[in-house]
């Protein structure tokens, strides 16, 4: 099982691993060879991710094993991908997931499988959000990671890391003009909170200490749930339940939409014991004119007001975002406005991406496209500014105490590496703990920050905390 893309895909791969194991298949390490079938969980988000998916499928075919493509790229392109990539023995969509073990039986036996035929998955669920969970529960529509029920977890861990993603919802109802995700991931639907808590308990039993809550839009969680389950404030209610689970020391929320981030949610993340003071905000830009063309809401001043609200409750909270530059019609004044936001906002981590057309999106047909050289120059310019600002933000943490979850040892074994509360997996830098001979993976360690290197922190350990200690 090979996984590309985001943490949501990681959850889907572990669901598929669980289904395959219960269906009689045995998972093997690709480094050991000997696989009969290689399942590649593809990413279809942007052009570079698609290329990585194709390269991985081609490399898998070189192993001599049968190759099956699943995931977002397979769902998005289906038969088109199959016709252009004969090296794949099958291209399967989300609707195949429930019977994937049987489909792999077919592949192994040399039986042909009709390739997935893509549809706009927004059309498969009811238009009214409150009707969607019932449709998923009845298996009317297959949504990866949904409908397992509160007593059964259809998931098999593919690693032993002390942090694990946990899906709280799928799909998105927003219509951002640059994004194709809703068309192949579908409309927004929340998981039942009891189902989420049951999976969280199972993850704790597997040794997980940090839960990383993922979805396409976490701020919409609960809008399709009845009032008795929290309704539009369901995430505020869910977070304390997850934080109270025995063995779980940190709960982290990802994928927040600024325009939907209400004061109650800000307070829940900033003040609930066991919840990381961490805000993954999808700003994308700050110029009002660019945001409107993106079909988004907000402005530099409204975003700065949200940041102020966060830091009044949690001054050391981690705030990160991604921004897109070079969007059709973006002017120098728009770029200057984004620079003002980034300079005054002083975020902990920012990803800077150059705009590129995505198949089937509204932005693909917008006028006033910028040339590639201009987009590249703006990415370079904004990246340099971001590196300066985030480096300063990290330097400001020198002398402070942080609590670090140890995730792996360095090669010389005298140091180890982990993350503090303001750092999410893979994207926000890390903490290097020096003189850490007695520490092991999974330890939660109170440290003092001695220095910084870019966004990374260098720390000295003070004490190892027991489970349920300070976060």
XYZ file of C-alpha atoms in Angstrom:
471
model
C 0.000 0.000 0.000
C 1.644 3.254 -1.164
C 0.135 6.572 -0.121
C 0.594 9.984 -1.703
C -0.897 13.342 -0.807
C -2.458 14.619 2.378
C -3.293 13.204 5.797
C -6.835 12.452 4.605
C -5.344 10.002 2.134
C -3.348 8.432 4.971
C -6.612 7.727 6.802
C -8.152 6.295 3.631
C -5.137 3.997 3.138
C -5.493 2.650 6.664
C -9.198 2.024 6.033
C -8.325 0.161 2.825
C -5.642 -1.787 4.692
C -8.266 -2.832 7.243
C -10.712 -3.890 4.545
C -8.044 -5.831 2.644
C -6.811 -7.604 5.773
C -10.340 -8.665 6.720
C -10.792 -9.808 3.118
C -7.897 -12.237 3.321
C -5.050 -10.155 1.931
C -1.728 -9.795 3.741
C 0.087 -6.474 3.788
C 3.816 -6.651 3.037
C 6.614 -4.125 3.201
C 7.447 -2.911 -0.296
C 11.155 -2.948 0.598
C 10.951 -6.708 1.098
C 9.453 -7.338 -2.338
C 7.200 -10.289 -3.020
C 3.944 -8.347 -3.309
C 1.338 -9.782 -5.680
C -0.432 -6.422 -5.948
C 0.686 -2.859 -5.218
C -2.175 -0.472 -4.357
C -1.243 3.163 -4.987
C -3.452 5.698 -3.203
C -3.009 8.643 -5.568
C -3.309 12.397 -5.117
C -5.026 14.527 -7.756
C -4.890 17.954 -6.152
C -2.350 19.898 -8.247
C -0.133 19.172 -11.238
C 2.967 18.263 -9.218
C 0.948 15.808 -7.096
C -0.481 14.186 -10.223
C 3.034 13.743 -11.602
C 4.183 12.127 -8.348
C 1.231 9.749 -8.546
C 2.047 8.757 -12.138
C 5.726 8.265 -11.290
C 4.797 6.054 -8.331
C 2.443 3.935 -10.444
C 5.135 3.473 -13.098
C 7.755 2.541 -10.489
C 5.343 0.044 -8.931
C 4.780 -1.601 -12.300
C 8.541 -2.098 -12.645
C 8.450 -4.365 -9.575
C 6.629 -7.064 -11.516
C 3.557 -6.891 -9.266
C 0.048 -6.055 -10.435
C -0.715 -2.364 -9.916
C -4.026 -0.856 -8.793
C -4.653 2.893 -8.703
C -7.098 4.241 -6.119
C -7.478 7.620 -4.428
C -8.211 11.111 -5.660
C -6.488 10.974 -9.050
C -8.151 7.651 -9.852
C -11.513 9.023 -8.725
C -11.066 12.269 -10.649
C -9.908 10.816 -14.002
C -10.893 7.141 -13.929
C -11.062 5.610 -17.407
C -9.064 8.508 -18.880
C -6.183 7.649 -16.539
C -6.522 3.948 -17.356
C -6.326 4.526 -21.101
C -3.219 6.690 -20.811
C -1.522 4.423 -18.269
C -1.705 0.793 -19.397
C 0.847 -0.094 -16.689
C -2.024 0.090 -14.167
C -3.962 -3.186 -14.060
C -7.001 -1.423 -12.577
C -8.143 2.126 -11.863
C -10.750 2.092 -9.092
C -12.854 4.858 -7.555
C -14.280 5.395 -4.091
C -17.313 3.246 -4.929
C -14.981 0.231 -5.182
C -13.573 0.656 -1.657
C -16.152 -1.475 0.171
C -15.332 -4.469 -2.081
C -11.651 -3.765 -2.667
C -10.512 -7.193 -1.444
C -12.695 -8.874 -4.081
C -11.436 -6.476 -6.754
C -7.842 -7.373 -5.875
C -8.813 -11.038 -6.168
C -9.928 -10.232 -9.723
C -6.691 -8.400 -10.503
C -4.532 -11.210 -9.126
C -6.455 -13.755 -11.191
C -6.035 -11.721 -14.362
C -9.720 -10.840 -14.665
C -10.329 -7.405 -16.194
C -12.193 -4.764 -14.212
C -14.062 -1.946 -15.886
C -12.328 1.305 -15.023
C -14.031 3.833 -12.797
C -16.222 6.352 -14.645
C -15.978 9.739 -12.880
C -19.032 11.772 -11.921
C -19.364 15.024 -10.027
C -19.694 13.510 -6.555
C -21.537 16.588 -5.315
C -24.546 15.241 -7.200
C -24.586 11.948 -5.272
C -25.592 13.321 -1.856
C -28.781 15.217 -1.007
C -28.681 18.966 -1.553
C -29.790 19.571 2.047
C -26.841 18.918 4.401
C -28.934 17.407 7.219
C -30.089 14.601 4.905
C -26.576 13.509 3.939
C -25.398 11.502 7.007
C -28.403 9.173 6.677
C -27.640 8.557 2.989
C -24.045 7.649 3.861
C -25.111 5.443 6.787
C -27.420 3.447 4.464
C -24.524 2.960 2.022
C -26.447 4.872 -0.643
C -23.179 6.706 -1.344
C -19.669 5.489 -0.572
C -17.655 8.073 1.380
C -14.230 6.844 2.551
C -13.975 6.711 6.345
C -17.708 7.046 7.017
C -20.454 4.747 8.186
C -18.419 2.308 10.253
C -20.568 2.815 13.342
C -19.478 3.521 16.940
C -18.548 -0.101 17.732
C -16.463 -1.068 14.687
C -13.271 0.505 13.418
C -12.426 -0.515 9.855
C -8.824 0.630 10.003
C -5.355 -0.904 10.248
C -2.387 1.263 11.202
C 0.373 1.320 8.631
C 3.023 2.676 11.007
C 3.716 2.979 14.738
C 3.996 6.779 14.918
C 2.706 8.403 18.134
C 0.556 10.793 16.064
C -2.270 9.774 13.751
C -4.741 11.610 11.514
C -8.403 11.186 12.387
C -11.058 12.095 9.841
C -14.023 14.077 11.191
C -15.703 14.905 7.878
C -15.373 14.587 4.114
C -16.164 16.798 1.155
C -16.742 20.517 0.884
C -19.666 22.799 0.063
C -17.523 25.812 -0.742
C -17.102 26.820 -4.369
C -13.610 28.308 -4.440
C -12.946 29.126 -8.080
C -9.470 27.565 -8.100
C -10.309 24.259 -6.388
C -11.557 21.020 -7.947
C -11.651 18.978 -4.731
C -15.452 19.124 -4.127
C -16.101 17.646 -7.580
C -14.269 14.412 -6.752
C -14.515 14.345 -2.951
C -18.187 15.343 -2.931
C -20.394 17.530 -0.784
C -19.632 18.081 2.879
C -20.732 15.389 5.325
C -19.787 15.068 9.001
C -19.007 11.827 10.780
C -21.153 11.067 13.822
C -19.283 12.253 16.940
C -19.658 8.848 18.635
C -18.011 7.245 15.609
C -15.123 9.723 15.783
C -14.668 9.147 19.534
C -14.709 5.364 19.082
C -11.959 5.565 16.477
C -9.980 7.929 18.695
C -10.170 5.421 21.568
C -8.962 2.693 19.221
C -6.029 4.863 18.125
C -5.123 5.470 21.783
C -5.061 1.693 22.297
C -2.578 1.503 19.397
C -0.210 3.845 21.252
C -1.197 7.142 19.627
C -0.696 10.199 21.854
C -1.667 12.964 19.401
C -4.784 13.066 17.235
C -4.604 15.187 14.089
C -8.201 15.999 13.075
C -8.537 16.227 9.295
C -11.231 17.042 6.753
C -11.666 19.285 3.730
C -13.216 21.956 5.986
C -13.204 21.376 9.737
C -15.081 24.595 10.528
C -18.185 23.147 8.853
C -18.180 20.118 11.165
C -21.649 19.520 12.577
C -23.629 21.772 10.264
C -25.384 18.639 8.970
C -25.867 17.092 12.427
C -28.993 17.495 14.591
C -29.047 20.061 17.362
C -28.728 17.401 20.089
C -25.312 16.470 18.636
C -24.115 20.046 18.688
C -25.272 21.245 15.296
C -23.076 24.061 14.018
C -21.087 24.054 17.276
C -20.405 20.316 17.227
C -16.626 20.720 16.947
C -16.614 22.853 20.107
C -18.362 19.942 21.856
C -16.281 17.181 20.246
C -12.862 18.576 21.186
C -13.225 18.140 24.980
C -14.536 14.588 24.462
C -11.468 13.656 22.432
C -9.075 15.385 24.838
C -10.489 13.393 27.758
C -9.741 9.994 26.177
C -7.265 8.016 28.246
C -3.874 7.904 26.552
C -4.487 10.930 24.311
C -2.340 13.902 25.304
C -2.867 16.288 22.406
C -5.670 16.940 19.922
C -4.866 19.109 16.913
C -7.376 20.620 14.470
C -6.536 21.278 10.814
C -8.176 22.928 7.786
C -10.039 25.893 9.265
C -11.829 28.386 7.011
C -11.362 31.951 8.369
C -14.815 33.105 7.275
C -16.421 30.240 9.239
C -14.228 30.378 12.350
C -16.568 31.521 15.108
C -15.507 32.925 18.510
C -16.721 29.767 20.252
C -14.405 27.577 18.190
C -11.473 29.939 18.733
C -12.080 29.722 22.469
C -12.419 25.921 22.397
C -9.089 25.480 20.599
C -7.295 28.135 22.634
C -8.481 27.150 26.117
C -9.473 23.450 26.205
C -6.901 21.384 28.143
C -5.382 18.765 25.870
C -6.197 20.654 22.659
C -3.191 22.130 20.868
C -3.245 25.906 20.646
C -2.864 25.633 16.905
C -4.790 27.330 14.107
C -4.411 26.034 10.552
C -6.151 28.895 8.731
C -6.892 28.708 5.006
C -6.345 32.392 4.185
C -5.150 31.864 0.545
C -4.774 35.650 0.033
C -5.752 38.850 1.822
C -6.626 41.273 -0.982
C -10.410 41.631 -1.100
C -10.471 41.824 -4.895
C -8.433 38.628 -5.300
C -10.472 36.827 -2.634
C -13.719 37.705 -4.409
C -12.408 36.287 -7.686
C -11.451 33.190 -5.707
C -15.084 33.039 -4.461
C -13.865 33.544 -0.919
C -14.506 36.078 1.832
C -12.347 38.240 4.058
C -9.741 40.966 3.890
C -6.411 41.912 5.405
C -8.065 43.733 8.292
C -10.634 41.016 9.045
C -7.914 38.366 9.008
C -5.700 40.437 11.282
C -8.688 40.849 13.598
C -9.074 37.064 13.772
C -5.373 36.662 14.563
C -5.703 39.271 17.308
C -8.673 37.376 18.751
C -6.625 34.158 18.799
C -3.574 35.714 20.440
C -5.600 37.498 23.096
C -6.642 34.038 24.325
C -3.399 32.197 23.497
C -0.412 34.500 22.883
C 1.904 31.628 21.906
C -0.585 29.829 19.691
C 0.732 28.485 16.410
C -0.929 29.988 13.341
C -0.143 28.703 9.863
C -1.582 29.125 6.379
C -1.059 28.733 2.653
C -1.290 31.553 0.126
C -1.667 31.575 -3.656
C 0.060 34.250 -5.712
C -0.351 34.952 -9.415
C -4.114 34.378 -9.432
C -5.778 35.734 -12.604
C -6.097 39.507 -12.359
C -3.756 39.860 -9.368
C -2.070 43.279 -9.434
C 1.026 44.664 -7.755
C -1.312 46.422 -5.314
C -2.868 43.056 -4.432
C 0.566 41.568 -3.779
C 1.482 44.550 -1.587
C -1.725 44.003 0.397
C -0.805 40.355 0.939
C 2.663 41.434 2.065
C 1.063 43.812 4.571
C -1.039 41.008 5.980
C 1.878 38.612 6.306
C 4.109 41.265 7.888
C 1.538 42.308 10.485
C 0.151 38.797 11.067
C 3.523 37.183 11.892
C 2.387 33.626 11.263
C 4.448 30.649 12.385
C 4.446 28.910 9.004
C 3.241 29.852 5.528
C 3.252 27.869 2.310
C 3.533 30.015 -0.821
C 2.157 28.548 -4.049
C 2.025 29.901 -7.561
C -1.352 29.726 -9.274
C -1.885 27.100 -11.973
C -5.039 26.153 -13.854
C -6.935 23.123 -12.581
C -9.209 21.063 -14.834
C -12.878 21.902 -14.525
C -12.536 24.909 -12.230
C -14.046 28.345 -12.732
C -10.611 29.984 -12.520
C -9.442 27.983 -15.534
C -11.624 30.234 -17.723
C -10.982 33.553 -15.985
C -9.442 36.390 -18.019
C -6.292 38.365 -17.164
C -4.024 35.364 -16.683
C -0.484 36.203 -15.556
C 2.498 34.826 -17.406
C 4.651 32.121 -15.840
C 7.642 34.412 -15.270
C 5.538 36.908 -13.317
C 4.050 34.153 -11.161
C 7.498 32.676 -10.485
C 8.889 36.093 -9.518
C 6.029 36.693 -7.091
C 6.441 33.257 -5.518
C 10.142 33.987 -5.018
C 9.409 37.419 -3.562
C 6.734 36.200 -1.132
C 8.754 33.139 -0.152
C 11.701 35.337 0.849
C 9.431 37.531 2.958
C 7.798 34.512 4.611
C 11.150 32.946 5.450
C 12.255 36.162 7.136
C 9.029 36.546 9.113
C 8.698 32.921 10.235
C 12.354 32.829 11.221
C 11.733 35.849 13.438
C 8.649 34.229 14.926
C 10.714 31.143 15.806
C 13.480 33.298 17.313
C 10.873 34.898 19.573
C 10.306 31.484 21.163
C 13.913 31.189 22.384
C 13.895 30.996 26.190
C 10.324 29.735 26.346
C 9.206 26.307 27.485
C 7.544 23.944 25.011
C 6.149 20.435 25.321
C 7.498 18.186 22.573
C 6.146 14.866 21.340
C 9.165 12.772 20.321
C 8.659 11.237 16.856
C 12.058 9.851 15.843
C 15.689 9.649 16.847
C 18.531 11.329 14.979
C 21.170 9.121 13.376
C 23.723 9.691 16.154
C 21.058 8.737 18.782
C 22.181 11.531 21.111
C 19.468 13.837 19.742
C 15.839 13.225 18.904
C 13.203 15.097 16.938
C 9.591 15.924 17.639
C 7.017 18.686 17.541
C 5.669 21.247 19.957
C 2.025 22.299 20.154
C 2.486 25.015 17.506
C 3.913 22.568 14.944
C 1.808 20.190 12.868
C 3.242 17.072 11.218
C 5.534 17.646 8.224
C 4.583 21.258 7.408
C 5.530 23.539 10.319
C 9.085 22.726 11.307
C 10.221 20.604 14.218
C 12.007 20.580 17.554
C 15.448 18.999 17.885
C 16.046 17.863 21.464
C 19.752 17.674 22.280
C 21.336 15.391 24.892
C 18.332 13.090 24.601
C 19.928 9.697 25.175
C 17.233 8.627 27.643
C 14.273 9.710 25.504
C 12.287 7.424 23.216
C 9.718 7.789 20.476
C 6.317 8.596 21.965
C 7.654 10.480 24.976
C 6.064 13.822 25.792
C 8.881 16.059 27.025
C 8.890 19.475 28.640
C 11.793 21.427 27.135
C 13.342 24.870 27.070
C 14.084 26.440 23.681
C 17.812 27.230 23.382
C 17.952 28.486 19.794
C 16.238 28.392 16.431
C 17.249 27.429 12.903
C 14.712 28.834 10.474
C 11.355 27.600 11.766
C 12.989 24.724 13.669
C 13.739 24.945 17.380
C 16.676 23.474 19.275
C 15.681 22.435 22.793
C 17.059 21.000 26.021
C 14.876 18.470 27.870
C 13.668 19.264 31.383
C 11.413 16.312 32.194
C 9.417 13.519 30.611
C 5.713 13.992 31.276
C 3.340 11.177 32.164
C 0.279 10.536 30.035
C -2.349 13.087 30.907
C 0.278 15.683 31.901
C 0.580 19.264 30.604
C 0.168 19.653 26.873
